[in-house]
Coordinates of C-alpha atoms in Angstrom, one line a residue:
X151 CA 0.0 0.0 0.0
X152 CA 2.6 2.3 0.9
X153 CA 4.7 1.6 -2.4
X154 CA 2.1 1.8 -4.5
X155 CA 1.1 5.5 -2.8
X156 CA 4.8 6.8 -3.3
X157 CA 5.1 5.5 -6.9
X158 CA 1.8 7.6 -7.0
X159 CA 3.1 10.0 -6.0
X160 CA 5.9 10.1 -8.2
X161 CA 4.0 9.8 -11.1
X162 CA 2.1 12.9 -10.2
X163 CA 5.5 15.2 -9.2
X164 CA 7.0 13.7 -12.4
X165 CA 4.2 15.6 -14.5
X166 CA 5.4 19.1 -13.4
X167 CA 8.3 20.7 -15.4
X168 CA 9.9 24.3 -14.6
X169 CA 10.4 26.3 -17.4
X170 CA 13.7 28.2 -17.9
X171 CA 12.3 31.3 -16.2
X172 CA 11.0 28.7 -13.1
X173 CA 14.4 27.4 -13.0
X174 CA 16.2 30.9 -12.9
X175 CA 13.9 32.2 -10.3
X176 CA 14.1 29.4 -8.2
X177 CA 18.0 29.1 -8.2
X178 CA 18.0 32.8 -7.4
X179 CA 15.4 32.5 -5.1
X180 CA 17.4 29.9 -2.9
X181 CA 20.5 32.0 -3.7
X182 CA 19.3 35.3 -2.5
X183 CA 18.5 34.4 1.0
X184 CA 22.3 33.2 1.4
X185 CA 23.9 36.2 -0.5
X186 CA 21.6 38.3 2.0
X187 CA 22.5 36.3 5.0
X188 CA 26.2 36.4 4.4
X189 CA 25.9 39.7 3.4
X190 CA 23.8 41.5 5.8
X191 CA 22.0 42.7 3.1
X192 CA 18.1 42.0 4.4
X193 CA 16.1 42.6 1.0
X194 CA 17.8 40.0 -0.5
X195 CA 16.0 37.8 1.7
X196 CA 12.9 38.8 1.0
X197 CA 13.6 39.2 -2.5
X198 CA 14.9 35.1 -2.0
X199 CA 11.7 34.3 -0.6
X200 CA 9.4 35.9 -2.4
X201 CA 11.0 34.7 -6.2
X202 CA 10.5 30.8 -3.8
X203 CA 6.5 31.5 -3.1
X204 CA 6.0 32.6 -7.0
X205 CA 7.4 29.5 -8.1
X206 CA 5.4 27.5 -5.2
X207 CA 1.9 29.6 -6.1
X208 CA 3.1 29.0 -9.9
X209 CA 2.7 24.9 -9.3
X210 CA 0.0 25.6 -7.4
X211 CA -2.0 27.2 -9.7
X212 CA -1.3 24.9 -12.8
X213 CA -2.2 21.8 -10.2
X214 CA -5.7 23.4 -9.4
X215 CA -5.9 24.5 -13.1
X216 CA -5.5 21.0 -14.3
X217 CA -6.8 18.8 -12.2
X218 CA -9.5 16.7 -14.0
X219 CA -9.6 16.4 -17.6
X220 CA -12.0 14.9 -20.3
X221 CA -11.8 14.0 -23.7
X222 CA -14.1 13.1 -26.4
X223 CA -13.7 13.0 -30.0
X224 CA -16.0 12.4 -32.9
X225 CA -14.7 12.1 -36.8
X226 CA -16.8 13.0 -39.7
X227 CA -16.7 10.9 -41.6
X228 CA -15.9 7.8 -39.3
X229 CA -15.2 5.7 -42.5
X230 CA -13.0 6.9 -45.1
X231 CA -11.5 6.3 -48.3
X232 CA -8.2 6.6 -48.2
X233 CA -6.8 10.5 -49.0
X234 CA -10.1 11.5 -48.1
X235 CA -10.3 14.1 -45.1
X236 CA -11.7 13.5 -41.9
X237 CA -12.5 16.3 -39.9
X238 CA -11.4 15.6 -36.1
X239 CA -13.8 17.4 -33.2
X240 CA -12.1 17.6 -29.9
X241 CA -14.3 18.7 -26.8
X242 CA -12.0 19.6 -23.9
X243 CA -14.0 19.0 -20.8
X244 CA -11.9 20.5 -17.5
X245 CA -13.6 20.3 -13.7
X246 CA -11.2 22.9 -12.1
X247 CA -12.0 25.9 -10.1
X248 CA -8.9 27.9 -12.0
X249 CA -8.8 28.5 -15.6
X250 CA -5.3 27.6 -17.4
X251 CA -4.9 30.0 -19.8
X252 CA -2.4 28.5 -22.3
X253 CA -2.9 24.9 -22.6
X254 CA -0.7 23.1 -25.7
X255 CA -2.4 19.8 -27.2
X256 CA -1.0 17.1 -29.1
X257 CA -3.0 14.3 -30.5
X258 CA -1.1 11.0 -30.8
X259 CA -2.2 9.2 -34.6
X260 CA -0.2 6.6 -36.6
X261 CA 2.3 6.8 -39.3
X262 CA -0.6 5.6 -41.3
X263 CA -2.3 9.0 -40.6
X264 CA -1.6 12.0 -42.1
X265 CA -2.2 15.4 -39.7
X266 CA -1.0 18.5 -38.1
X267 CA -2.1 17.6 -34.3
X268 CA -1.1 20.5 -32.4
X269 CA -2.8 23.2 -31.5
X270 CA -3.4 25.9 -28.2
X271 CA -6.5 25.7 -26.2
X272 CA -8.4 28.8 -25.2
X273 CA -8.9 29.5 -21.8
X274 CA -9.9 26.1 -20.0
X275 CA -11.3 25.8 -16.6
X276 CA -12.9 28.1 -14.4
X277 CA -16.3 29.6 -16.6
X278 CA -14.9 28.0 -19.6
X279 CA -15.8 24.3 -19.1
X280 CA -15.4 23.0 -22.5
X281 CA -13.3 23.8 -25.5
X282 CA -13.4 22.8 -28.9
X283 CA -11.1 22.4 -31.8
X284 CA -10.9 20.7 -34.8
X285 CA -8.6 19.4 -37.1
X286 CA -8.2 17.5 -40.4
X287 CA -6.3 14.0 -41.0
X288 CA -6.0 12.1 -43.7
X289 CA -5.3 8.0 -44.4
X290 CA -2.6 6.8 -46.7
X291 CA -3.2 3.1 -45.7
X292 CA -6.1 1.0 -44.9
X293 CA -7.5 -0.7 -41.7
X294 CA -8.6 0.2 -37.8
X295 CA -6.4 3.0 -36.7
X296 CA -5.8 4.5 -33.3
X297 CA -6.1 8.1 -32.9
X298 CA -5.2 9.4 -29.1
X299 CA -4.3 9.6 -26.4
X300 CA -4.7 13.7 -26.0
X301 CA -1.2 15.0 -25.0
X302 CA -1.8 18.2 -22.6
X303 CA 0.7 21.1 -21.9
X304 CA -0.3 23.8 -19.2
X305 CA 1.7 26.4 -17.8
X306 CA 1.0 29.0 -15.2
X307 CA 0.4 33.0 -16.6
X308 CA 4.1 33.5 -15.3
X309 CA 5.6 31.0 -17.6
X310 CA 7.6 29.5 -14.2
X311 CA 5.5 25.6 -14.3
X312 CA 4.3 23.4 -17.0
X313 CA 2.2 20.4 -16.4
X314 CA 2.2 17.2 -18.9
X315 CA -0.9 15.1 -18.6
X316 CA -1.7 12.5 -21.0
X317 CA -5.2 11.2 -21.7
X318 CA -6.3 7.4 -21.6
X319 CA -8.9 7.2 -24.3
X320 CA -8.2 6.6 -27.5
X321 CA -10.7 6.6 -30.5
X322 CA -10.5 4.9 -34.3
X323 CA -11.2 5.9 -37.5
X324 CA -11.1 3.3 -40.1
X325 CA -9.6 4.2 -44.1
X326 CA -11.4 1.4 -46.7
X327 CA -9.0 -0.3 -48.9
X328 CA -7.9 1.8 -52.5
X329 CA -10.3 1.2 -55.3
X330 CA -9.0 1.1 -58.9
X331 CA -12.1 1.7 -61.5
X332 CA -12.6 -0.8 -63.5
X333 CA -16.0 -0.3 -66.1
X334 CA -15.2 0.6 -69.5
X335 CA -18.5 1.3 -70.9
X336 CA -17.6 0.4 -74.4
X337 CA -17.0 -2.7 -74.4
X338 CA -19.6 -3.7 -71.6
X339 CA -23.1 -5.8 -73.2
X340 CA -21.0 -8.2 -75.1
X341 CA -22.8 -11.0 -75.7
X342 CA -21.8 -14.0 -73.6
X343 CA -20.1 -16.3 -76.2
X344 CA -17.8 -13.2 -76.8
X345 CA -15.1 -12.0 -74.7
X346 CA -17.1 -11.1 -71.8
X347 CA -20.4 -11.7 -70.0
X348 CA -23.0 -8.9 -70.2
X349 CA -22.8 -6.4 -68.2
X350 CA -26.8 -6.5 -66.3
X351 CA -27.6 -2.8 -65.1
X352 CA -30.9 -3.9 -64.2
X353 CA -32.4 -4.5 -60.8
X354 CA -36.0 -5.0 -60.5
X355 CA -38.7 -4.7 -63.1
X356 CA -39.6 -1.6 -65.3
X357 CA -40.6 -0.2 -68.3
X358 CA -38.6 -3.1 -70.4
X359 CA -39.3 -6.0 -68.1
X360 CA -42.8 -5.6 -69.2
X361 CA -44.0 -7.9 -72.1
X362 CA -47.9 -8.3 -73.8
X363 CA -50.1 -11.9 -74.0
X364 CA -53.5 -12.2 -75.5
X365 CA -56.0 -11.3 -72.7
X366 CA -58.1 -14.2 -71.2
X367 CA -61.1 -14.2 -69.4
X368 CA -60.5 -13.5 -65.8
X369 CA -57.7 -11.1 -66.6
X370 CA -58.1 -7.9 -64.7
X371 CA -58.6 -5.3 -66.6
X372 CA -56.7 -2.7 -65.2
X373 CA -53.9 -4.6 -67.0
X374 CA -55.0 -4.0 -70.3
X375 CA -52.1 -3.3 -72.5
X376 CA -53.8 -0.4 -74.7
X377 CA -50.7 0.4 -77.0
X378 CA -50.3 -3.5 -77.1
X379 CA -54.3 -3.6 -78.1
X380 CA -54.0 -0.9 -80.9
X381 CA -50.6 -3.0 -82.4
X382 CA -52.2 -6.2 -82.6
X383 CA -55.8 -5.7 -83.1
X384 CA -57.1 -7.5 -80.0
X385 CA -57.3 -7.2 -76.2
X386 CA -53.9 -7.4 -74.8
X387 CA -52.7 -8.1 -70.9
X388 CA -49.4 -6.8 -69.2
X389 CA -47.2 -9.8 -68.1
X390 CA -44.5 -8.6 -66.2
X391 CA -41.2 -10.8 -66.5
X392 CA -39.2 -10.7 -63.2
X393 CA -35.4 -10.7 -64.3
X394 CA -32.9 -12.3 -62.0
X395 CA -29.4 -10.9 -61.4
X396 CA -26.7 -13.3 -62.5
X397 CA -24.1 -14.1 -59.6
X398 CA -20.5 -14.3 -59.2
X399 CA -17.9 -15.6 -56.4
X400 CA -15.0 -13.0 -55.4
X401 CA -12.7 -14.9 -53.5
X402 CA -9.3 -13.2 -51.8
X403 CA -6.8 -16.0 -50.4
X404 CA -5.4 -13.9 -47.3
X405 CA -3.3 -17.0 -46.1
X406 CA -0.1 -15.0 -44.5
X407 CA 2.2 -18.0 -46.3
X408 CA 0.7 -16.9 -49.4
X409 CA 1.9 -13.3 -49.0
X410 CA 4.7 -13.5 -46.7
X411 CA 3.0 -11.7 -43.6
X412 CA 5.0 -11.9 -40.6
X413 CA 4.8 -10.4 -37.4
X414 CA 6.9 -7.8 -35.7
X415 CA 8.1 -8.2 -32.4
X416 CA 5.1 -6.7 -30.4
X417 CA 3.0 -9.3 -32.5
X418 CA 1.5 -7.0 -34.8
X419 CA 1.3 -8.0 -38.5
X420 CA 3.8 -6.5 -40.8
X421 CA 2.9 -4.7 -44.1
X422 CA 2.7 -7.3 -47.4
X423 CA 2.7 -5.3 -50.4
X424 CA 0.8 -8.0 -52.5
X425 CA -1.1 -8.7 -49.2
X426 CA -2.7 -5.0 -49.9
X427 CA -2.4 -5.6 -53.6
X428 CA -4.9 -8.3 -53.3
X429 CA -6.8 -6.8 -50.9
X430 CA -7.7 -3.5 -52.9
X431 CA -8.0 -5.5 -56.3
X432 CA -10.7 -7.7 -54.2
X433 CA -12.7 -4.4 -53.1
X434 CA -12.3 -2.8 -57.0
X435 CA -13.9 -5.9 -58.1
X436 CA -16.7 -6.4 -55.7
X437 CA -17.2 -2.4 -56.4
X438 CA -17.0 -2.8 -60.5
X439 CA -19.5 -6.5 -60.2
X440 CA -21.8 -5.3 -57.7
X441 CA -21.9 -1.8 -59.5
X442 CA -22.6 -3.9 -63.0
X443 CA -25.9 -5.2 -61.6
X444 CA -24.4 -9.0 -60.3
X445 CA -24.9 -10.5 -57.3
X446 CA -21.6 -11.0 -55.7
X447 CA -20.4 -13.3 -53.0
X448 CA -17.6 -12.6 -51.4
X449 CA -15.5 -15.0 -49.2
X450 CA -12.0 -14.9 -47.8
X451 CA -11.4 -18.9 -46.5
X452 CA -10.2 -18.1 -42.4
X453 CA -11.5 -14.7 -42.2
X454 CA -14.8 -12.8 -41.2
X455 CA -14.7 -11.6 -44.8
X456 CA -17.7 -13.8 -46.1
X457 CA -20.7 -11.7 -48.2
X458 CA -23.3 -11.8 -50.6
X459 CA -24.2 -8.1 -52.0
X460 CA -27.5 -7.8 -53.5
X461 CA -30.4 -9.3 -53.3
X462 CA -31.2 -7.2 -50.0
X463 CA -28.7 -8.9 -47.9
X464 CA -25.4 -7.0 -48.0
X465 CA -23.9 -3.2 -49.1
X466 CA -20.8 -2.8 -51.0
X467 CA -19.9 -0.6 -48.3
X468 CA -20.2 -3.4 -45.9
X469 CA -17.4 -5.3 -47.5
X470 CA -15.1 -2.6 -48.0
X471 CA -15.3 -2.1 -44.1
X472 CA -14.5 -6.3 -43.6
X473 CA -11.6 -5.1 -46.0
X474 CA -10.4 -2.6 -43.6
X475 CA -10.1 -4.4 -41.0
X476 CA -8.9 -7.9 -42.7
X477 CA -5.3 -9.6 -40.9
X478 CA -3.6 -12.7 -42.6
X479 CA -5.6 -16.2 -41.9
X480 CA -4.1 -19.0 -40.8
X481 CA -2.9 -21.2 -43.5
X482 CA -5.1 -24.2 -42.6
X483 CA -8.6 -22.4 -43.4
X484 CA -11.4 -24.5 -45.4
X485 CA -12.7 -23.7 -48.5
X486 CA -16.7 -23.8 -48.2
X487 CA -16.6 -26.1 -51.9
X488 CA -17.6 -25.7 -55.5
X489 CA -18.5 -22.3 -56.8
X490 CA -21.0 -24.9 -59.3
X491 CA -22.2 -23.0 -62.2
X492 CA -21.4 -19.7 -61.0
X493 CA -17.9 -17.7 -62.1
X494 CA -15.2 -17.4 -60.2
X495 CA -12.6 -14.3 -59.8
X496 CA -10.0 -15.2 -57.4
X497 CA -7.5 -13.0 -56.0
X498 CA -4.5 -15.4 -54.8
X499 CA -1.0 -14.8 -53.8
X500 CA 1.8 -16.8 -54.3
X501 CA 0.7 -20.7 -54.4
X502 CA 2.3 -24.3 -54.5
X503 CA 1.1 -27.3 -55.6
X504 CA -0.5 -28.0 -52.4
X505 CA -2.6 -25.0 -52.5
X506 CA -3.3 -25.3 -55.6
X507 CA -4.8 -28.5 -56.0
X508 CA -7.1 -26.8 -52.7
X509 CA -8.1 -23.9 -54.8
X510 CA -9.2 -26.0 -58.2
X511 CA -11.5 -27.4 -56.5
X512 CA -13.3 -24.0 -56.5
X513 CA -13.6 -24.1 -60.0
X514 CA -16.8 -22.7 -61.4
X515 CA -18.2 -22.3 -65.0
X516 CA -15.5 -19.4 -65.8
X517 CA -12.6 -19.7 -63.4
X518 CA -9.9 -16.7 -63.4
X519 CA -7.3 -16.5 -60.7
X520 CA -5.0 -13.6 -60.2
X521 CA -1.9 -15.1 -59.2
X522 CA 1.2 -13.5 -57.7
X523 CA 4.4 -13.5 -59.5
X524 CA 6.9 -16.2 -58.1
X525 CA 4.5 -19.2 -58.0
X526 CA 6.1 -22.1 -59.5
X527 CA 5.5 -23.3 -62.7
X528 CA 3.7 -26.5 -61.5
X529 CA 1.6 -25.0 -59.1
X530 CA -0.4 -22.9 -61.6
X531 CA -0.5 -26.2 -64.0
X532 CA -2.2 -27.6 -61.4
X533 CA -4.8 -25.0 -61.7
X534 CA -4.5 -25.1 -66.0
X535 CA -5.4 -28.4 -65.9
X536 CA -8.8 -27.6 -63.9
X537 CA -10.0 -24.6 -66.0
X538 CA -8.5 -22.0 -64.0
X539 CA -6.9 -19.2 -66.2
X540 CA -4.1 -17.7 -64.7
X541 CA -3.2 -13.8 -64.2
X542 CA 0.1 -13.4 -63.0
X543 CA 0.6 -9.9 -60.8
X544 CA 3.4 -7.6 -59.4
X545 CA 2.3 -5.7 -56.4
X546 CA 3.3 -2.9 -58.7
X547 CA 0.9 -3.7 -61.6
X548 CA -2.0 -1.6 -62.5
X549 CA -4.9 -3.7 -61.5
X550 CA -7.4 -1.8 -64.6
X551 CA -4.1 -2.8 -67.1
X552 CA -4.9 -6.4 -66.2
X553 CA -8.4 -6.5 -65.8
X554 CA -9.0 -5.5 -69.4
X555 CA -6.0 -7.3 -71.1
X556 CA -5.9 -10.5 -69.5
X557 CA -9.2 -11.3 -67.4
X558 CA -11.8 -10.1 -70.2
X559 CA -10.2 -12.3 -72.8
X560 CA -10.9 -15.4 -69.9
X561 CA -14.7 -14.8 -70.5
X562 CA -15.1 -13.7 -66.8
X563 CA -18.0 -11.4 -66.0
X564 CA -17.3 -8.0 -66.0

């Protein structure tokens, strides 16, 4: 008990600082008195003592001034693409009796943040409760990032005492992987035995989805197809044809052997360029299908990641967020089976002949599999051999470069 009230205290003296100034006057206020003493020379004394008490009432006053401190912080927006600014609102909240009347901050973010995070407070404490400021940061790299704690600097109106205080809490803002567009609106509605699947844009019925029959008794006639009627010389009915949205499987192979993730010493996963290649071609593709009119499923084997957009169920923006915040899976994860008669884009890093003969079995009716460079030779035979067209890819390739040159002459929906 006693140890733990004298490392307290401590930690609390160790958060006080004299300035310059604070250190001349209290070396001259200790000197003085001596001098004086030595001296006979009695206002030196009181000069001594009174230079002590200003530095004293200094620490006093930035003690009362800055005793209790809250922060919050909000972003707008809370999600971001990456480059994108996000406007940072910090409210100030201080409980003491004393206002401190210059107060630095310093807000702590990552090197995967971009933003000037310092600033002076007005007046805080005393009638001024709260303060506000605001600042702008921006992300040059996806996922979950920390921004906080609040670093706080308050002096006394003498310039003699700082105090350093450091918040606890600590707030996120998350930065969506980098999107590369990928439509190309003149080649898109080829039909399917060309180079490409069409491109459906689509959803739900309308003006086109609606097709004439001869009326039949019993047909409401509120259905009556009058231009139909006037074409054809007799009564007919509006039939409405409900179109369906083709599908097709996005799948991302996050396996940290496939892209040689490691982790650092404080177990936090390193950066894999064709990691983050992989990742932001996955999230320009579910964009570019989804966008298209298809209903995409989305699965990364050992991860959360695992979507289908469309059909009411789940947002494009919903997998960009799972994209954020994706880490390297283990390298034991299932696959779920057979993609069947539905295409298959899969974004893969570098694979052996083990993992390969794993991911054939995905093969669907058009199989194309990005593959980073380095694979062996026999490991993409392996996929060859079960329909899977193969896309080699640099972490420094353009992904639009390949998508049109390579993937469209596979046949793979656009």
């Amino acid at each position: 008990m006693i140890r733990q009230r004298v490392r307290r205290l401590r930690d609390v003296l160790g958060t006080y600082r004299l300035t310059r100034r604070g250190l001349g006057f209290l070396a001259a206020g200790l000197a003085l008195p001596v001098v004086g003493a030595r001296a006979d020379v009695g206002p030196f004394v009181h000069v001594g003592v009174l230079l002590v008490a200003l530095v004293v009432c200094a620490a006093v006053h930035v003690a009362a001034g800055h005793a209790r401190v809250a922060v919050t912080r909000s972003f707008r927006p809370e999600v971001a693409d990456p480059g994108e600014p996000v406007v940072v609102t910090l409210a100030v909240r201080s409980t003491a009796v004393l206002p401190s009347l210059h107060v630095r901050w310093t807000d702590r973010v990552g090197s995967s943040l971009v933003a000037d995070v310092h600033g002076v407070l007005d007046a805080l404490g005393g009638s001024s409760r709260q303060v506000q400021v605001r600042y702008a940061l921006r992300g040059t790299r996806r996922g979950r990032h920390a921004v906080g704690p609040l670093a706080l600097e308050a002096g006394d109106p003498f310039g003699l005492v700082t105090r350093h205080r450091s918040t606890t809490h600590v707030d996120h803002v998350v930065v969506l992987p980098r999107r590369h567009a990928l439509g190309d609106d003149d080649r898109a509605g080829r039909a399917e035995s060309g180079a490409t699947m069409p491109a459906p844009q689509h959803v739900g019925v309308g003006e086109d989805d609606v097709i004439a029959r001869p009326y039949v008794p019993g047909d409401e006639v509120r259905r009556l197809h009058w231009k139909a009627t006037a074409h054809r010389g007799q009564l007919m009915v509006r039939q409405e044809e409900q179109r369906v949205n083709p599908s097709v499987l996005v799948v991302l192979d996050a396996s940290a052997s496939a892209h040689d993730a490691q982790r650092d010493r404080q177990g936090s996963w390193e950066h894999s360029p064709t990691l983050e290649w992989a990742i932001s071609a996955c999230a320009s593709l579910v964009e570019h299908l989804a966008g298209s009119g298809y209903v995409v499923h989305v699965e990364s084997p050992g991860t959360p990641v695992q979507r289908v957009v469309g059909e009411g169920q789940d947002t494009v923006r919903d997998v960009l967020v799972d994209l954020a915040l994706l880490e390297p899976a283990d390298d034991t994860a299932p696959l779920t089976g057979a993609a069947g008669d539905v295409p298959v884009v899969a974004v893969l890093g570098r694979v052996d002949e083990r993992s390969a003969r794993t991911w054939a079995r995905l093969a669907g009716r058009r199989s194309v599999a990005l593959v980073a460079h380095g694979s062996p030779a026999a490991a993409v035979g392996v996929l060859h051999d079960r329909g899977w067209r193969c896309v080699p890819y640099r972490s420094s390739d353009d992904l639009r470069t390949l998508w049109h040159e390579h993937v469209e002459a596979a046949g793979a929906a656009r």
